Amino acid sequence: MNNQQVHVAIAILYQENKFLMQLRDNIPTIAAAGCWGLFGGHIETGETPEIAVKREVLEEIGYNLSPFFEFGCYADDTVVRHVFHAPLLVELNQLVLHEGWDMGLLTPKDIRQGNCYSANAREVRPLGVMHQRIMLDFIEKKQQS
């Protein structure tokens, strides 16, 4: 493992074949700025990926992640992404967005085409490249099971 790599824990949340995604803030210094991505974030010192994903989802949308399951690990030169998945058991209006610009339930079609309209941004915004790849893998595996 390379010490320069950042470890993050992210969650694929799904409801009726739609997937909850976050429109990331338009801050140039953050990864996938202004793009749709998955909820989650950095794993703090002493945390397991499982603890981190629960904490991040609770911080970002006020949702208690339970039950949830491991999906996989996606690593590149800079980031190791620990990916989990879970059913979203509440309505969208019961979530409170604390981080990001918008959130929405994206369809597999939105994910395949790589973009989705945001009411808050009032325009179509792209999916983050790695987040789209993870989602396409997940959708494909889900269809096979």
PDB file of N, CA, C and O in Angstrom, residues 15-69:
ATOM      1  N   GLN A  15     -33.180   2.479  -3.873  1.00  0.00           N
ATOM      2  CA  GLN A  15     -34.610   2.399  -3.568  1.00  0.00           C
ATOM      3  C   GLN A  15     -35.353   2.205  -4.887  1.00  0.00           C
ATOM      4  O   GLN A  15     -35.230   3.032  -5.789  1.00  0.00           O
ATOM      5  N   GLU A  16     -36.065   1.083  -5.003  1.00  0.00           N
ATOM      6  CA  GLU A  16     -36.858   0.796  -6.212  1.00  0.00           C
ATOM      7  C   GLU A  16     -36.082   1.032  -7.504  1.00  0.00           C
ATOM      8  O   GLU A  16     -36.519   1.774  -8.379  1.00  0.00           O
ATOM      9  N   ASN A  17     -34.914   0.419  -7.608  1.00  0.00           N
ATOM     10  CA  ASN A  17     -34.067   0.502  -8.804  1.00  0.00           C
ATOM     11  C   ASN A  17     -33.624   1.930  -9.152  1.00  0.00           C
ATOM     12  O   ASN A  17     -33.367   2.250 -10.302  1.00  0.00           O
ATOM     13  N   LYS A  18     -33.563   2.785  -8.140  1.00  0.00           N
ATOM     14  CA  LYS A  18     -32.975   4.119  -8.300  1.00  0.00           C
ATOM     15  C   LYS A  18     -31.889   4.245  -7.233  1.00  0.00           C
ATOM     16  O   LYS A  18     -31.928   3.552  -6.215  1.00  0.00           O
ATOM     17  N   PHE A  19     -30.951   5.141  -7.483  1.00  0.00           N
ATOM     18  CA  PHE A  19     -29.774   5.236  -6.626  1.00  0.00           C
ATOM     19  C   PHE A  19     -29.586   6.663  -6.131  1.00  0.00           C
ATOM     20  O   PHE A  19     -29.586   7.602  -6.928  1.00  0.00           O
ATOM     21  N   LEU A  20     -29.442   6.805  -4.806  1.00  0.00           N
ATOM     22  CA  LEU A  20     -29.282   8.131  -4.212  1.00  0.00           C
ATOM     23  C   LEU A  20     -27.863   8.626  -4.454  1.00  0.00           C
ATOM     24  O   LEU A  20     -26.898   7.965  -4.084  1.00  0.00           O
ATOM     25  N   MET A  21     -27.780   9.783  -5.085  1.00  0.00           N
ATOM     26  CA  MET A  21     -26.472  10.388  -5.327  1.00  0.00           C
ATOM     27  C   MET A  21     -26.487  11.846  -4.895  1.00  0.00           C
ATOM     28  O   MET A  21     -27.540  12.463  -4.773  1.00  0.00           O
ATOM     29  N   GLN A  22     -25.288  12.361  -4.656  1.00  0.00           N
ATOM     30  CA  GLN A  22     -25.095  13.726  -4.167  1.00  0.00           C
ATOM     31  C   GLN A  22     -24.458  14.546  -5.276  1.00  0.00           C
ATOM     32  O   GLN A  22     -23.501  14.089  -5.915  1.00  0.00           O
ATOM     33  N   LEU A  23     -24.987  15.736  -5.501  1.00  0.00           N
ATOM     34  CA  LEU A  23     -24.314  16.673  -6.393  1.00  0.00           C
ATOM     35  C   LEU A  23     -23.287  17.401  -5.544  1.00  0.00           C
ATOM     36  O   LEU A  23     -23.634  18.131  -4.613  1.00  0.00           O
ATOM     37  N   ARG A  24     -22.018  17.132  -5.845  1.00  0.00           N
ATOM     38  CA  ARG A  24     -20.937  17.694  -5.034  1.00  0.00           C
ATOM     39  C   ARG A  24     -20.834  19.204  -5.243  1.00  0.00           C
ATOM     40  O   ARG A  24     -21.192  19.719  -6.290  1.00  0.00           O
ATOM     41  N   ASP A  25     -20.351  19.872  -4.203  1.00  0.00           N
ATOM     42  CA  ASP A  25     -20.193  21.327  -4.272  1.00  0.00           C
ATOM     43  C   ASP A  25     -19.246  21.721  -5.398  1.00  0.00           C
ATOM     44  O   ASP A  25     -18.384  20.946  -5.791  1.00  0.00           O
ATOM     45  N   ASN A  26     -19.426  22.938  -5.886  1.00  0.00           N
ATOM     46  CA  ASN A  26     -18.567  23.489  -6.944  1.00  0.00           C
ATOM     47  C   ASN A  26     -17.302  24.089  -6.348  1.00  0.00           C
ATOM     48  O   ASN A  26     -17.014  25.262  -6.558  1.00  0.00           O
ATOM     49  N   ILE A  27     -16.564  23.308  -5.577  1.00  0.00           N
ATOM     50  CA  ILE A  27     -15.333  23.796  -4.947  1.00  0.00           C
ATOM     51  C   ILE A  27     -14.175  23.153  -5.703  1.00  0.00           C
ATOM     52  O   ILE A  27     -14.027  21.932  -5.688  1.00  0.00           O
ATOM     53  N   PRO A  28     -13.369  23.956  -6.413  1.00  0.00           N
ATOM     54  CA  PRO A  28     -12.323  23.396  -7.278  1.00  0.00           C
ATOM     55  C   PRO A  28     -11.348  22.448  -6.582  1.00  0.00           C
ATOM     56  O   PRO A  28     -10.765  21.589  -7.223  1.00  0.00           O
ATOM     57  N   THR A  29     -11.183  22.591  -5.265  1.00  0.00           N
ATOM     58  CA  THR A  29     -10.188  21.770  -4.557  1.00  0.00           C
ATOM     59  C   THR A  29     -10.705  20.391  -4.150  1.00  0.00           C
ATOM     60  O   THR A  29      -9.940  19.581  -3.649  1.00  0.00           O
ATOM     61  N   ILE A  30     -12.001  20.096  -4.343  1.00  0.00           N
ATOM     62  CA  ILE A  30     -12.512  18.777  -3.964  1.00  0.00           C
ATOM     63  C   ILE A  30     -12.590  17.869  -5.194  1.00  0.00           C
ATOM     64  O   ILE A  30     -12.729  18.339  -6.318  1.00  0.00           O
ATOM     65  N   ALA A  31     -12.499  16.575  -4.939  1.00  0.00           N
ATOM     66  CA  ALA A  31     -12.593  15.594  -6.030  1.00  0.00           C
ATOM     67  C   ALA A  31     -13.993  15.648  -6.644  1.00  0.00           C
ATOM     68  O   ALA A  31     -14.981  15.807  -5.933  1.00  0.00           O
ATOM     69  N   ALA A  32     -14.063  15.523  -7.962  1.00  0.00           N
ATOM     70  CA  ALA A  32     -15.347  15.489  -8.697  1.00  0.00           C
ATOM     71  C   ALA A  32     -16.238  16.698  -8.359  1.00  0.00           C
ATOM     72  O   ALA A  32     -17.447  16.553  -8.204  1.00  0.00           O
ATOM     73  N   ALA A  33     -15.629  17.870  -8.244  1.00  0.00           N
ATOM     74  CA  ALA A  33     -16.385  19.091  -7.931  1.00  0.00           C
ATOM     75  C   ALA A  33     -17.487  19.317  -8.962  1.00  0.00           C
ATOM     76  O   ALA A  33     -17.273  19.174 -10.155  1.00  0.00           O
ATOM     77  N   GLY A  34     -18.693  19.641  -8.476  1.00  0.00           N
ATOM     78  CA  GLY A  34     -19.817  19.934  -9.356  1.00  0.00           C
ATOM     79  C   GLY A  34     -20.385  18.725 -10.083  1.00  0.00           C
ATOM     80  O   GLY A  34     -21.203  18.873 -10.979  1.00  0.00           O
ATOM     81  N   CYS A  35     -19.950  17.528  -9.687  1.00  0.00           N
ATOM     82  CA  CYS A  35     -20.429  16.291 -10.323  1.00  0.00           C
ATOM     83  C   CYS A  35     -21.282  15.492  -9.351  1.00  0.00           C
ATOM     84  O   CYS A  35     -21.192  15.655  -8.139  1.00  0.00           O
ATOM     85  N   TRP A  36     -22.108  14.604  -9.906  1.00  0.00           N
ATOM     86  CA  TRP A  36     -22.862  13.665  -9.081  1.00  0.00           C
ATOM     87  C   TRP A  36     -21.895  12.596  -8.566  1.00  0.00           C
ATOM     88  O   TRP A  36     -21.048  12.102  -9.309  1.00  0.00           O
ATOM     89  N   GLY A  37     -22.033  12.250  -7.292  1.00  0.00           N
ATOM     90  CA  GLY A  37     -21.192  11.217  -6.693  1.00  0.00           C
ATOM     91  C   GLY A  37     -21.940  10.504  -5.589  1.00  0.00           C
ATOM     92  O   GLY A  37     -23.090  10.811  -5.290  1.00  0.00           O
ATOM     93  N   LEU A  38     -21.254   9.556  -4.987  1.00  0.00           N
ATOM     94  CA  LEU A  38     -21.838   8.782  -3.887  1.00  0.00           C
ATOM     95  C   LEU A  38     -21.562   9.481  -2.564  1.00  0.00           C
ATOM     96  O   LEU A  38     -20.596  10.223  -2.428  1.00  0.00           O
ATOM     97  N   PHE A  39     -22.406   9.227  -1.588  1.00  0.00           N
ATOM     98  CA  PHE A  39     -22.195   9.787  -0.253  1.00  0.00           C
ATOM     99  C   PHE A  39     -21.084   9.016   0.441  1.00  0.00           C
ATOM    100  O   PHE A  39     -20.922   7.818   0.240  1.00  0.00           O
ATOM    101  N   GLY A  40     -20.332   9.723   1.273  1.00  0.00           N
ATOM    102  CA  GLY A  40     -19.236   9.095   2.009  1.00  0.00           C
ATOM    103  C   GLY A  40     -18.102  10.078   2.173  1.00  0.00           C
ATOM    104  O   GLY A  40     -18.234  11.260   1.851  1.00  0.00           O
ATOM    105  N   GLY A  41     -16.977   9.579   2.670  1.00  0.00           N
ATOM    106  CA  GLY A  41     -15.838  10.468   2.866  1.00  0.00           C
ATOM    107  C   GLY A  41     -14.657   9.781   3.503  1.00  0.00           C
ATOM    108  O   GLY A  41     -14.614   8.549   3.588  1.00  0.00           O
ATOM    109  N   HIS A  42     -13.721  10.592   3.957  1.00  0.00           N
ATOM    110  CA  HIS A  42     -12.455  10.101   4.505  1.00  0.00           C
ATOM    111  C   HIS A  42     -12.653   9.213   5.725  1.00  0.00           C
ATOM    112  O   HIS A  42     -13.498   9.490   6.572  1.00  0.00           O
ATOM    113  N   ILE A  43     -11.833   8.182   5.794  1.00  0.00           N
ATOM    114  CA  ILE A  43     -11.794   7.308   6.968  1.00  0.00           C
ATOM    115  C   ILE A  43     -10.819   7.957   7.952  1.00  0.00           C
ATOM    116  O   ILE A  43      -9.673   8.237   7.606  1.00  0.00           O
ATOM    117  N   GLU A  44     -11.325   8.256   9.141  1.00  0.00           N
ATOM    118  CA  GLU A  44     -10.501   8.909  10.163  1.00  0.00           C
ATOM    119  C   GLU A  44      -9.543   7.888  10.794  1.00  0.00           C
ATOM    120  O   GLU A  44      -9.806   6.692  10.776  1.00  0.00           O
ATOM    121  N   THR A  45      -8.460   8.388  11.387  1.00  0.00           N
ATOM    122  CA  THR A  45      -7.497   7.540  12.082  1.00  0.00           C
ATOM    123  C   THR A  45      -8.220   6.706  13.136  1.00  0.00           C
ATOM    124  O   THR A  45      -9.013   7.236  13.907  1.00  0.00           O
ATOM    125  N   GLY A  46      -7.957   5.407  13.128  1.00  0.00           N
ATOM    126  CA  GLY A  46      -8.577   4.520  14.110  1.00  0.00           C
ATOM    127  C   GLY A  46      -9.944   3.992  13.715  1.00  0.00           C
ATOM    128  O   GLY A  46     -10.507   3.150  14.414  1.00  0.00           O
ATOM    129  N   GLU A  47     -10.511   4.470  12.618  1.00  0.00           N
ATOM    130  CA  GLU A  47     -11.825   3.994  12.161  1.00  0.00           C
ATOM    131  C   GLU A  47     -11.665   2.831  11.192  1.00  0.00           C
ATOM    132  O   GLU A  47     -10.718   2.793  10.412  1.00  0.00           O
ATOM    133  N   THR A  48     -12.624   1.933  11.206  1.00  0.00           N
ATOM    134  CA  THR A  48     -12.716   0.924  10.155  1.00  0.00           C
ATOM    135  C   THR A  48     -13.539   1.534   9.023  1.00  0.00           C
ATOM    136  O   THR A  48     -14.294   2.498   9.249  1.00  0.00           O
ATOM    137  N   PRO A  49     -13.445   0.993   7.804  1.00  0.00           N
ATOM    138  CA  PRO A  49     -14.299   1.500   6.724  1.00  0.00           C
ATOM    139  C   PRO A  49     -15.788   1.412   7.084  1.00  0.00           C
ATOM    140  O   PRO A  49     -16.563   2.298   6.738  1.00  0.00           O
ATOM    141  N   GLU A  50     -16.175   0.358   7.813  1.00  0.00           N
ATOM    142  CA  GLU A  50     -17.586   0.173   8.199  1.00  0.00           C
ATOM    143  C   GLU A  50     -18.065   1.290   9.121  1.00  0.00           C
ATOM    144  O   GLU A  50     -19.171   1.814   8.967  1.00  0.00           O
ATOM    145  N   ILE A  51     -17.242   1.658  10.094  1.00  0.00           N
ATOM    146  CA  ILE A  51     -17.598   2.751  11.010  1.00  0.00           C
ATOM    147  C   ILE A  51     -17.632   4.070  10.248  1.00  0.00           C
ATOM    148  O   ILE A  51     -18.541   4.889  10.421  1.00  0.00           O
ATOM    149  N   ALA A  52     -16.650   4.268   9.368  1.00  0.00           N
ATOM    150  CA  ALA A  52     -16.560   5.529   8.611  1.00  0.00           C
ATOM    151  C   ALA A  52     -17.772   5.731   7.709  1.00  0.00           C
ATOM    152  O   ALA A  52     -18.310   6.833   7.641  1.00  0.00           O
ATOM    153  N   VAL A  53     -18.211   4.681   7.007  1.00  0.00           N
ATOM    154  CA  VAL A  53     -19.335   4.860   6.081  1.00  0.00           C
ATOM    155  C   VAL A  53     -20.613   5.205   6.846  1.00  0.00           C
ATOM    156  O   VAL A  53     -21.379   6.065   6.433  1.00  0.00           O
ATOM    157  N   LYS A  54     -20.816   4.564   8.008  1.00  0.00           N
ATOM    158  CA  LYS A  54     -21.999   4.892   8.826  1.00  0.00           C
ATOM    159  C   LYS A  54     -21.940   6.341   9.308  1.00  0.00           C
ATOM    160  O   LYS A  54     -22.928   7.067   9.241  1.00  0.00           O
ATOM    161  N   ARG A  55     -20.763   6.773   9.775  1.00  0.00           N
ATOM    162  CA  ARG A  55     -20.594   8.145  10.279  1.00  0.00           C
ATOM    163  C   ARG A  55     -20.804   9.160   9.158  1.00  0.00           C
ATOM    164  O   ARG A  55     -21.523  10.145   9.326  1.00  0.00           O
ATOM    165  N   GLU A  56     -20.186   8.919   8.012  1.00  0.00           N
ATOM    166  CA  GLU A  56     -20.285   9.870   6.897  1.00  0.00           C
ATOM    167  C   GLU A  56     -21.727  10.025   6.405  1.00  0.00           C
ATOM    168  O   GLU A  56     -22.180  11.140   6.158  1.00  0.00           O
ATOM    169  N   VAL A  57     -22.441   8.909   6.236  1.00  0.00           N
ATOM    170  CA  VAL A  57     -23.828   8.982   5.750  1.00  0.00           C
ATOM    171  C   VAL A  57     -24.703   9.717   6.771  1.00  0.00           C
ATOM    172  O   VAL A  57     -25.539  10.547   6.404  1.00  0.00           O
ATOM    173  N   LEU A  58     -24.484   9.448   8.053  1.00  0.00           N
ATOM    174  CA  LEU A  58     -25.236  10.149   9.095  1.00  0.00           C
ATOM    175  C   LEU A  58     -24.921  11.650   9.061  1.00  0.00           C
ATOM    176  O   LEU A  58     -25.832  12.479   9.111  1.00  0.00           O
ATOM    177  N   GLU A  59     -23.645  12.019   8.920  1.00  0.00           N
ATOM    178  CA  GLU A  59     -23.248  13.432   8.866  1.00  0.00           C
ATOM    179  C   GLU A  59     -23.801  14.133   7.624  1.00  0.00           C
ATOM    180  O   GLU A  59     -24.218  15.271   7.687  1.00  0.00           O
ATOM    181  N   GLU A  60     -23.784  13.439   6.484  1.00  0.00           N
ATOM    182  CA  GLU A  60     -24.117  14.086   5.222  1.00  0.00           C
ATOM    183  C   GLU A  60     -25.615  14.183   4.947  1.00  0.00           C
ATOM    184  O   GLU A  60     -26.059  15.147   4.336  1.00  0.00           O
ATOM    185  N   ILE A  61     -26.397  13.169   5.356  1.00  0.00           N
ATOM    186  CA  ILE A  61     -27.843  13.209   5.068  1.00  0.00           C
ATOM    187  C   ILE A  61     -28.724  12.824   6.256  1.00  0.00           C
ATOM    188  O   ILE A  61     -29.933  12.680   6.105  1.00  0.00           O
ATOM    189  N   GLY A  62     -28.123  12.628   7.428  1.00  0.00           N
ATOM    190  CA  GLY A  62     -28.919  12.294   8.609  1.00  0.00           C
ATOM    191  C   GLY A  62     -29.577  10.927   8.536  1.00  0.00           C
ATOM    192  O   GLY A  62     -30.622  10.713   9.137  1.00  0.00           O
ATOM    193  N   TYR A  63     -28.953  10.000   7.805  1.00  0.00           N
ATOM    194  CA  TYR A  63     -29.537   8.663   7.639  1.00  0.00           C
ATOM    195  C   TYR A  63     -28.703   7.629   8.375  1.00  0.00           C
ATOM    196  O   TYR A  63     -27.486   7.572   8.216  1.00  0.00           O
ATOM    197  N   ASN A  64     -29.373   6.817   9.190  1.00  0.00           N
ATOM    198  CA  ASN A  64     -28.698   5.754   9.915  1.00  0.00           C
ATOM    199  C   ASN A  64     -28.613   4.527   9.019  1.00  0.00           C
ATOM    200  O   ASN A  64     -29.621   3.887   8.732  1.00  0.00           O
ATOM    201  N   LEU A  65     -27.421   4.233   8.563  1.00  0.00           N
ATOM    202  CA  LEU A  65     -27.169   3.163   7.603  1.00  0.00           C
ATOM    203  C   LEU A  65     -27.279   1.794   8.270  1.00  0.00           C
ATOM    204  O   LEU A  65     -26.375   1.369   8.970  1.00  0.00           O
ATOM    205  N   SER A  66     -28.407   1.135   8.049  1.00  0.00           N
ATOM    206  CA  SER A  66     -28.593  -0.190   8.636  1.00  0.00           C
ATOM    207  C   SER A  66     -29.731  -0.876   7.913  1.00  0.00           C
ATOM    208  O   SER A  66     -30.788  -0.277   7.765  1.00  0.00           O
ATOM    209  N   PRO A  67     -29.579  -2.088   7.427  1.00  0.00           N
ATOM    210  CA  PRO A  67     -28.330  -2.848   7.324  1.00  0.00           C
ATOM    211  C   PRO A  67     -27.520  -2.370   6.129  1.00  0.00           C
ATOM    212  O   PRO A  67     -28.048  -1.688   5.257  1.00  0.00           O
ATOM    213  N   PHE A  68     -26.229  -2.724   6.080  1.00  0.00           N
ATOM    214  CA  PHE A  68     -25.433  -2.411   4.893  1.00  0.00           C
ATOM    215  C   PHE A  68     -24.430  -3.531   4.656  1.00  0.00           C
ATOM    216  O   PHE A  68     -24.149  -4.323   5.543  1.00  0.00           O
ATOM    217  N   PHE A  69     -23.926  -3.596   3.426  1.00  0.00           N
ATOM    218  CA  PHE A  69     -23.103  -4.716   2.989  1.00  0.00           C
ATOM    219  C   PHE A  69     -21.904  -4.205   2.199  1.00  0.00           C
ATOM    220  O   PHE A  69     -21.991  -3.178   1.530  1.00  0.00           O
TER     221      PHE A  69
END
